Amino acid sequence: MKVLHQSPTDTDFVQNPYPFYRRAQAETPVAYWQDYGMLAVFDAATVQALLRDRRLGRAIPADQRSATPDHLVDFAALEAVSMLDREPPSHTRLRGLVLRAFTSRQIAGLAPQIEEICHHLIADFPRGPFDLLSAYCTQVPVRIIARLLGVPEAMWPELLRWSNAMVAMYQAGRTHATEVAANTAARAFTTFLTEYITARRDTPRNDLITELIRAETDTGQLTSAEVIGTCVLLLNAGHEATVHTLGNAVKTLLEHPVPPQALSPAHIAATVEEVLRFDPPLHIFTRYAYEDIEIGAEHRLAKGAQVALVLGAAGRDPTLCLDPDRFEPTRAPVAHAAFGGGLHFCLGAPLARLELQIALATLFHTVPTLSLAAAPHYADSYHFHGLDTLTVTT
């Protein structure tokens, strides 16, 4: 078996992981990634197949579960009721309840609110160079998910701070300090939601929190802990990837010659799909094997082992399109894996797509002179892939 050596925290890799992916695909698309300690899959066909393989899942096998350290009890309590780390039937039950807030009609109805937020933020852009991530890319999705869920939009800085601390648990190079910060954030998040949901029980509105409360009190489909855990998951997942994609998209559009029609109403959807293929926000999604699995003719994944599905590499697979390392917004949309696949396909994908389409078109149409004022820099947060600075000028 081919063994690959590449630190996920190496500076050059963090700034541009694609040469490593290209070499892996050329040599062997399935290999043992020594730094992760697991088999890794780099080609699009196998990634897509394993995302849909029911012999794999997100839930930790029962015989691998261990006692939770004291400094992670609050974080672990939320993970235990998270839809992301469950399999059917509990995953099916939770996902079905949440999907009520993500119907096509409800998502489309958010378009005017997304446009309103975008124009408001653009109007407040400072003069001179500024960081577009904090001024625009971060705020659009976090404000929208707060509205959809039904928590105070004015709390977005706190929601963002808690979310960032918790999501850091899934990044390479996590430390004890990372864990303590994540647990502190989980405790604060849980305390806020417990108090807020209690106050909201007698004041129903047209939002997801009301639907979740009804599922708990009227039908018994949810426990109180699941209501809180679902809210945390949606607030975290509902903006994290979109923030990264929006920043990556602006960077990409500013660094490449882009025909005007790429941002037109007729073509913006295709442009967003090309961004998601070219520079996606999440580069690895792991799965556990629930039985022995043969991957191709040469590789065996033992029961209980993890496999890394390298979504970032799959989008650059040369079997998908000609010249995959070229950003081409006018090409026909390619079947990328940026939103995952199978049972755990991102349920917020329609909302993310709408936010990206509106936010990009509004930004470039309203500020046609937007340009880079400094070299963009990716955050050391692999296996997420997003910028930590995007300094621009108008």
PDB file of N, CA and C in Angstrom, residues 118-119 121-123 125 130 132 136 254 360-371 392-394:
ATOM      1  N   CYS A 118     -27.028  42.059   2.498  1.00  0.00           N
ATOM      2  CA  CYS A 118     -25.869  42.343   1.647  1.00  0.00           C
ATOM      3  C   CYS A 118     -25.737  43.839   1.364  1.00  0.00           C
ATOM      4  N   HIS A 119     -26.831  44.478   0.969  1.00  0.00           N
ATOM      5  CA  HIS A 119     -26.780  45.913   0.650  1.00  0.00           C
ATOM      6  C   HIS A 119     -26.454  46.738   1.898  1.00  0.00           C
ATOM      7  N   LEU A 121     -24.668  45.790   4.509  1.00  0.00           N
ATOM      8  CA  LEU A 121     -23.252  45.614   4.843  1.00  0.00           C
ATOM      9  C   LEU A 121     -22.357  46.377   3.866  1.00  0.00           C
ATOM     10  N   ILE A 122     -22.689  46.329   2.591  1.00  0.00           N
ATOM     11  CA  ILE A 122     -21.884  47.029   1.584  1.00  0.00           C
ATOM     12  C   ILE A 122     -21.918  48.532   1.828  1.00  0.00           C
ATOM     13  N   ALA A 123     -23.071  49.046   2.212  1.00  0.00           N
ATOM     14  CA  ALA A 123     -23.188  50.482   2.485  1.00  0.00           C
ATOM     15  C   ALA A 123     -22.290  50.926   3.624  1.00  0.00           C
ATOM     16  N   PHE A 125     -19.248  49.620   4.220  1.00  0.00           N
ATOM     17  CA  PHE A 125     -17.835  49.349   3.968  1.00  0.00           C
ATOM     18  C   PHE A 125     -16.998  50.589   4.280  1.00  0.00           C
ATOM     19  N   PHE A 130      -9.664  47.178   3.774  1.00  0.00           N
ATOM     20  CA  PHE A 130     -10.350  46.575   4.923  1.00  0.00           C
ATOM     21  C   PHE A 130     -10.492  45.077   4.681  1.00  0.00           C
ATOM     22  N   LEU A 132     -12.557  42.024   4.094  1.00  0.00           N
ATOM     23  CA  LEU A 132     -13.887  41.698   3.604  1.00  0.00           C
ATOM     24  C   LEU A 132     -14.498  40.522   4.362  1.00  0.00           C
ATOM     25  N   TYR A 136     -18.131  41.409   5.597  1.00  0.00           N
ATOM     26  CA  TYR A 136     -19.165  40.923   4.671  1.00  0.00           C
ATOM     27  C   TYR A 136     -19.333  39.400   4.709  1.00  0.00           C
ATOM     28  N   LEU A 254     -11.480  37.603  -7.974  1.00  0.00           N
ATOM     29  CA  LEU A 254     -10.587  38.751  -8.104  1.00  0.00           C
ATOM     30  C   LEU A 254      -9.236  38.362  -8.702  1.00  0.00           C
ATOM     31  N   LEU A 360     -22.522  37.132  -3.883  1.00  0.00           N
ATOM     32  CA  LEU A 360     -21.492  37.418  -4.888  1.00  0.00           C
ATOM     33  C   LEU A 360     -22.000  38.396  -5.943  1.00  0.00           C
ATOM     34  N   ALA A 361     -23.188  38.145  -6.471  1.00  0.00           N
ATOM     35  CA  ALA A 361     -23.729  39.029  -7.502  1.00  0.00           C
ATOM     36  C   ALA A 361     -23.921  40.443  -6.959  1.00  0.00           C
ATOM     37  N   THR A 362     -24.463  40.553  -5.746  1.00  0.00           N
ATOM     38  CA  THR A 362     -24.694  41.874  -5.149  1.00  0.00           C
ATOM     39  C   THR A 362     -23.380  42.599  -4.910  1.00  0.00           C
ATOM     40  N   LEU A 363     -22.404  41.892  -4.392  1.00  0.00           N
ATOM     41  CA  LEU A 363     -21.111  42.526  -4.104  1.00  0.00           C
ATOM     42  C   LEU A 363     -20.456  43.067  -5.368  1.00  0.00           C
ATOM     43  N   PHE A 364     -20.336  42.249  -6.394  1.00  0.00           N
ATOM     44  CA  PHE A 364     -19.598  42.672  -7.585  1.00  0.00           C
ATOM     45  C   PHE A 364     -20.383  43.650  -8.455  1.00  0.00           C
ATOM     46  N   HIS A 365     -21.700  43.596  -8.398  1.00  0.00           N
ATOM     47  CA  HIS A 365     -22.491  44.577  -9.140  1.00  0.00           C
ATOM     48  C   HIS A 365     -22.516  45.927  -8.433  1.00  0.00           C
ATOM     49  N   THR A 366     -22.529  45.900  -7.098  1.00  0.00           N
ATOM     50  CA  THR A 366     -22.584  47.147  -6.332  1.00  0.00           C
ATOM     51  C   THR A 366     -21.212  47.786  -6.215  1.00  0.00           C
ATOM     52  N   VAL A 367     -20.176  46.974  -6.155  1.00  0.00           N
ATOM     53  CA  VAL A 367     -18.808  47.489  -6.016  1.00  0.00           C
ATOM     54  C   VAL A 367     -17.960  46.931  -7.162  1.00  0.00           C
ATOM     55  N   PRO A 368     -18.167  47.422  -8.387  1.00  0.00           N
ATOM     56  CA  PRO A 368     -17.444  46.870  -9.546  1.00  0.00           C
ATOM     57  C   PRO A 368     -15.945  47.143  -9.511  1.00  0.00           C
ATOM     58  N   THR A 369     -15.512  48.086  -8.668  1.00  0.00           N
ATOM     59  CA  THR A 369     -14.087  48.411  -8.583  1.00  0.00           C
ATOM     60  C   THR A 369     -13.367  47.634  -7.477  1.00  0.00           C
ATOM     61  N   LEU A 370     -14.049  46.680  -6.861  1.00  0.00           N
ATOM     62  CA  LEU A 370     -13.446  45.901  -5.788  1.00  0.00           C
ATOM     63  C   LEU A 370     -12.150  45.251  -6.274  1.00  0.00           C
ATOM     64  N   SER A 371     -11.106  45.322  -5.461  1.00  0.00           N
ATOM     65  CA  SER A 371      -9.825  44.720  -5.839  1.00  0.00           C
ATOM     66  C   SER A 371      -9.065  44.296  -4.589  1.00  0.00           C
ATOM     67  N   VAL A 392      -9.206  44.005   0.984  1.00  0.00           N
ATOM     68  CA  VAL A 392      -9.633  44.555  -0.307  1.00  0.00           C
ATOM     69  C   VAL A 392      -9.768  46.072  -0.199  1.00  0.00           C
ATOM     70  N   THR A 393      -9.935  46.674  -1.345  1.00  0.00           N
ATOM     71  CA  THR A 393     -10.255  48.093  -1.404  1.00  0.00           C
ATOM     72  C   THR A 393     -11.335  48.298  -2.454  1.00  0.00           C
ATOM     73  N   THR A 394     -12.153  49.321  -2.246  1.00  0.00           N
ATOM     74  CA  THR A 394     -13.219  49.600  -3.197  1.00  0.00           C
ATOM     75  C   THR A 394     -12.846  50.745  -4.121  1.00  0.00           C
TER      76      THR A 394
END
